[in-house]
XYZ file of C-alpha atoms in Angstrom:
360
model
C 40.417 23.583 -84.750
C 37.813 25.137 -81.956
C 38.608 23.291 -78.880
C 34.955 21.122 -78.355
C 33.081 22.632 -75.090
C 31.914 19.815 -72.789
C 27.966 19.306 -72.103
C 26.825 21.271 -69.064
C 29.501 24.330 -69.573
C 27.052 27.043 -70.264
C 24.795 25.982 -67.442
C 27.889 26.220 -64.659
C 28.225 29.909 -64.709
C 24.601 29.789 -64.443
C 24.868 27.177 -61.998
C 26.539 29.941 -59.709
C 24.838 32.563 -60.363
C 21.746 30.841 -58.677
C 24.197 29.328 -56.044
C 24.757 32.962 -55.584
C 21.431 34.366 -55.504
C 19.746 31.320 -53.269
C 22.906 32.274 -50.508
C 21.825 36.459 -50.286
C 18.114 34.410 -49.901
C 19.101 32.898 -46.773
C 21.334 35.332 -45.512
C 18.833 37.623 -45.279
C 19.070 38.766 -49.186
C 15.869 39.665 -51.581
C 15.104 36.179 -52.804
C 15.323 35.610 -56.573
C 11.879 33.247 -58.217
C 13.045 31.631 -61.119
C 8.858 30.661 -61.802
C 6.688 33.806 -61.971
C 5.059 34.480 -58.838
C 1.344 34.120 -60.137
C 2.445 29.889 -59.790
C 2.757 30.533 -56.066
C -0.267 32.364 -54.833
C -0.999 31.420 -51.272
C -3.891 28.393 -51.378
C -7.847 29.705 -49.617
C -8.798 29.407 -46.226
C -11.098 26.865 -47.123
C -8.783 24.148 -48.540
C -6.076 25.215 -45.901
C -5.251 21.999 -43.691
C -5.247 23.453 -39.940
C -1.417 23.385 -38.282
C -0.902 21.765 -34.814
C 0.200 23.632 -32.194
C 2.641 22.005 -29.879
C 3.477 24.534 -26.896
C 6.710 23.079 -25.134
C 6.705 23.630 -20.919
C 9.276 26.545 -19.615
C 11.845 25.054 -17.076
C 10.440 23.860 -13.700
C 12.674 26.834 -11.838
C 11.984 30.061 -13.400
C 13.968 33.130 -11.516
C 16.761 34.345 -9.775
C 18.076 33.143 -6.734
C 17.235 36.280 -4.454
C 17.733 35.228 -0.905
C 20.916 34.628 -0.606
C 21.305 33.088 2.931
C 23.931 30.724 3.720
C 24.445 28.752 6.721
C 28.031 27.488 8.680
C 27.638 24.572 9.855
C 30.727 23.396 12.676
C 31.358 22.157 16.195
C 34.630 22.783 18.510
C 36.158 19.777 19.447
C 36.180 16.811 22.004
C 32.828 15.823 20.231
C 30.931 12.306 20.019
C 30.492 10.664 17.140
C 26.333 11.688 17.342
C 27.020 14.546 17.295
C 29.202 14.688 14.494
C 26.706 12.173 12.236
C 24.166 14.327 13.713
C 26.574 17.958 11.816
C 26.099 16.062 9.063
C 23.055 14.460 8.063
C 22.238 18.207 8.973
C 24.758 19.345 6.273
C 22.817 16.681 3.790
C 19.140 18.388 4.573
C 20.359 21.439 4.446
C 21.511 21.942 0.594
C 22.477 25.772 1.491
C 24.629 25.292 3.843
C 28.575 25.190 4.196
C 31.133 22.754 6.205
C 34.133 24.260 8.207
C 37.293 22.477 10.049
C 36.658 21.641 13.480
C 37.296 25.102 16.486
C 39.603 25.143 19.021
C 38.413 25.254 22.565
C 40.942 27.633 23.283
C 39.479 30.444 20.904
C 36.115 32.808 21.974
C 33.219 32.474 20.205
C 33.893 35.443 18.390
C 36.470 34.197 16.203
C 33.250 32.150 14.519
C 32.093 35.935 13.405
C 34.882 36.286 11.563
C 35.410 32.132 10.058
C 31.639 32.882 8.690
C 32.626 36.252 6.802
C 35.991 34.712 5.343
C 33.318 31.184 4.012
C 30.617 34.309 3.113
C 27.899 32.836 5.927
C 25.758 35.228 6.935
C 23.947 32.592 9.495
C 25.735 29.615 11.689
C 25.098 26.705 14.060
C 27.992 26.189 16.358
C 27.934 22.803 17.906
C 30.294 23.207 21.626
C 30.968 20.567 23.495
C 32.090 20.284 27.216
C 33.259 17.677 29.031
C 33.210 14.962 26.494
C 28.871 14.497 27.565
C 27.581 17.612 27.084
C 26.449 19.341 23.523
C 25.672 22.693 23.409
C 23.962 24.918 19.997
C 24.327 28.238 19.019
C 21.985 29.946 16.275
C 23.059 33.520 15.240
C 22.990 35.395 12.880
C 26.037 36.943 12.208
C 27.866 39.211 12.604
C 25.159 41.854 13.842
C 23.017 39.256 16.161
C 20.884 38.630 17.559
C 22.085 34.978 18.659
C 20.228 31.610 21.346
C 22.527 29.261 22.695
C 20.674 25.632 23.203
C 20.685 22.221 25.319
C 20.652 19.894 22.749
C 19.534 16.428 24.205
C 17.911 12.851 23.235
C 20.015 13.594 19.781
C 19.235 10.607 17.652
C 20.437 10.448 14.220
C 19.030 9.023 10.722
C 21.268 6.181 10.751
C 19.991 5.386 14.105
C 16.648 5.682 13.798
C 15.893 3.654 9.967
C 12.555 5.436 9.700
C 10.873 4.459 7.102
C 10.182 8.130 5.963
C 12.678 9.783 2.854
C 12.959 12.621 0.436
C 14.343 13.846 -2.333
C 18.355 15.727 -1.755
C 18.401 18.716 -1.855
C 14.304 19.206 -1.882
C 12.901 22.546 0.098
C 10.891 22.018 3.208
C 8.138 23.370 4.734
C 8.248 24.500 8.444
C 5.541 23.960 10.733
C 5.505 25.271 14.440
C 3.905 25.132 17.848
C 1.207 27.971 18.181
C 2.784 29.019 21.430
C 5.593 30.873 18.418
C 3.248 33.340 17.981
C 2.391 34.205 21.821
C 5.192 34.856 23.355
C 8.286 36.874 21.890
C 10.909 35.626 22.622
C 9.453 32.429 21.311
C 9.227 34.506 18.269
C 11.854 35.765 17.852
C 13.467 32.353 17.831
C 10.939 31.246 15.081
C 12.237 34.453 12.736
C 15.468 32.896 13.761
C 15.105 28.872 12.800
C 12.456 30.497 9.635
C 16.361 32.461 8.261
C 18.059 29.119 9.365
C 16.227 25.911 8.458
C 14.606 26.973 5.080
C 16.081 26.686 2.167
C 15.730 29.583 -0.057
C 14.256 29.473 -2.914
C 16.151 28.953 -7.283
C 19.030 27.918 -4.919
C 22.036 26.303 -7.361
C 22.124 22.855 -5.018
C 18.129 23.001 -4.257
C 15.431 20.969 -6.253
C 12.292 22.515 -6.686
C 10.005 20.026 -4.706
C 8.184 19.904 -1.390
C 8.601 16.648 0.086
C 8.883 16.931 3.106
C 8.094 19.254 6.508
C 10.474 20.157 9.885
C 8.466 20.599 12.804
C 9.406 22.464 15.725
C 6.645 21.600 19.169
C 6.649 22.838 22.792
C 6.789 20.497 25.032
C 7.642 20.463 29.155
C 9.475 24.435 27.890
C 11.899 22.482 25.606
C 11.259 22.479 21.393
C 11.686 19.310 20.140
C 12.566 19.264 16.102
C 11.545 16.177 13.990
C 11.865 15.370 9.645
C 8.718 14.025 8.628
C 7.745 13.530 4.569
C 4.720 14.098 3.022
C 3.108 11.188 0.721
C 1.211 12.853 -1.792
C -1.753 10.093 -1.572
C -2.581 11.035 2.333
C -0.810 13.869 2.866
C -0.225 11.322 6.021
C 3.039 12.377 7.515
C 6.249 9.582 8.116
C 9.382 10.601 9.922
C 13.043 10.308 8.318
C 15.174 11.907 11.026
C 16.927 13.115 12.683
C 14.988 14.028 15.839
C 16.400 15.862 18.593
C 15.665 18.470 21.545
C 16.951 21.949 21.982
C 16.551 23.115 25.304
C 16.944 27.464 25.739
C 19.338 29.018 28.014
C 19.891 31.974 26.767
C 19.233 34.757 23.916
C 21.601 37.717 23.417
C 21.574 40.578 21.249
C 24.680 40.660 19.473
C 25.757 36.919 17.923
C 27.662 34.993 19.776
C 27.752 37.328 23.101
C 26.684 40.441 23.760
C 23.413 41.762 25.962
C 21.330 38.963 27.682
C 17.938 39.642 26.245
C 16.265 36.584 27.561
C 17.315 33.911 30.035
C 15.172 30.263 30.519
C 14.040 30.331 34.136
C 13.691 27.029 33.742
C 17.034 25.276 32.401
C 18.969 23.409 34.741
C 22.606 22.663 34.184
C 23.678 19.797 33.398
C 26.101 20.287 36.370
C 23.512 20.899 38.640
C 21.316 18.554 37.496
C 23.954 15.306 37.545
C 25.244 16.611 41.435
C 20.890 16.935 42.485
C 21.252 13.156 41.225
C 24.480 12.352 44.029
C 22.985 14.086 46.011
C 19.859 11.754 46.436
C 21.688 9.092 46.293
C 24.438 10.571 49.081
C 20.306 10.767 51.142
C 19.640 6.950 50.482
C 22.267 5.738 51.967
C 22.495 8.057 54.881
C 19.300 6.741 55.615
C 20.063 3.417 55.730
C 23.465 3.967 57.858
C 20.887 5.854 60.300
C 18.457 2.327 60.214
C 20.984 0.371 61.121
C 22.231 2.309 63.607
C 18.900 2.774 65.217
C 18.326 -0.727 65.834
C 21.888 -1.562 67.189
C 20.209 0.581 69.845
C 17.944 -1.055 70.646
C 19.553 -4.141 70.657
C 22.176 -3.127 73.126
C 19.271 -0.892 75.855
C 18.007 -2.684 78.826
C 15.141 -5.013 78.227
C 12.569 -4.165 80.805
C 11.409 -6.803 83.300
C 8.152 -8.073 83.694
C 6.351 -9.368 86.662
C 5.293 -12.788 86.689
C 1.700 -13.339 85.238
C 0.444 -16.369 87.285
C -2.527 -17.260 84.537
C 0.040 -17.559 82.192
C 0.806 -21.129 83.147
C -2.958 -22.242 83.035
C -3.626 -23.291 78.799
C 0.134 -25.277 79.300
C 0.197 -28.729 79.044
C 2.887 -30.807 80.343
C 4.385 -32.640 78.390
C 4.404 -36.629 79.483
C 8.433 -37.397 80.604
C 10.203 -40.239 78.609
C 11.465 -42.688 79.827
C 16.041 -42.850 80.931
C 17.308 -45.641 79.391
C 21.211 -46.095 80.666
C 23.633 -48.071 78.722
C 25.531 -50.111 80.782
C 27.575 -51.530 77.510
C 29.919 -49.621 75.334
C 28.654 -49.856 71.910
C 30.457 -51.437 69.077
C 32.305 -49.326 66.598
C 31.448 -49.823 63.356
C 34.254 -49.921 60.830
C 34.793 -47.108 58.921
C 35.278 -48.321 55.388
C 34.714 -46.595 51.670
C 34.579 -49.441 49.376
C 31.316 -51.224 49.348
C 32.344 -54.644 48.438
C 34.905 -54.811 51.486
C 32.797 -53.722 53.577
C 30.514 -56.946 52.182
C 33.384 -59.293 52.718
C 33.764 -58.886 55.799
C 30.492 -59.641 56.601
C 30.600 -62.587 55.054
C 33.718 -63.090 57.089
C 31.568 -62.084 60.527
C 28.629 -64.391 59.120
C 30.966 -67.584 58.594
C 33.039 -67.283 61.842
C 29.090 -67.377 63.970
C 28.527 -70.189 61.694
C 31.638 -72.268 63.369
C 30.521 -71.232 66.296
C 27.671 -72.569 66.735
C 28.320 -75.627 64.605
């Protein structure tokens, strides 16, 4: 007997062929139609339904990170807590910054150029502490230069101020400069140095593509005042965020952390000289008081000049009434000294009883 074929056995080979044909079409091969192509004719445009187009917005940051500025922010040993917090605030505000361990005081400043080269940084902010009370800031373009040295005064950190302003971490700031930065040549050099150090490069990996705060550099009283403000979107008003500090320029050098002096501030007064003048003013006040006391003593010791008696001085004097002199012949009775009041009353009663007895 011939073996019976199962149902669908004939179509199994055809199904395999159809699958293989579909696979070739999906892979990009010639597509085979099981139905004649006349039935798949394109309908006329009059009866076609308009298709809805959806546009996907492009990513926010398009482009490459070309301006590869990296800033090394660190300090020497001997800084106080306020300087440490200021350094940390600058690192959070500048996403293109890097940190390093504190440098020893014995090392020379030229070593910082090698540290920046090891950290792959081309800008540097170095805080130098002296006498545990004076703070100096170096801004340098390593390794060629120029560099500037400042005395930092009136430091207020983010945690200390507690301002109402706020900004996104890693966002790019605007830089606002006083008009005097375009007039004076040394201020123009500092402006370019500030722009290269404090501005966040575009398309930096750690930065956010938003601008919501502004750094202001204002020149008042021969000093540069740094402030950080938030830009409010509604009315473009400014609210201070912090930190804030004042930079008193000392010198601008041609090289990095040294070299020929390009500019020296004639209005600068070192903190040692300032403290010395305060001590001298206090000592001068003390000396002045001592001299006044000595003059007063000399006046007291000096001989008084005797003036002749004036007969008209006694004209308006009225003689006082003389009181009659009373001479006591009897010795006054001594009063008993009694501390307790009750005992005093008892003694008085006894005396009264004796008087009554004598009279009776």
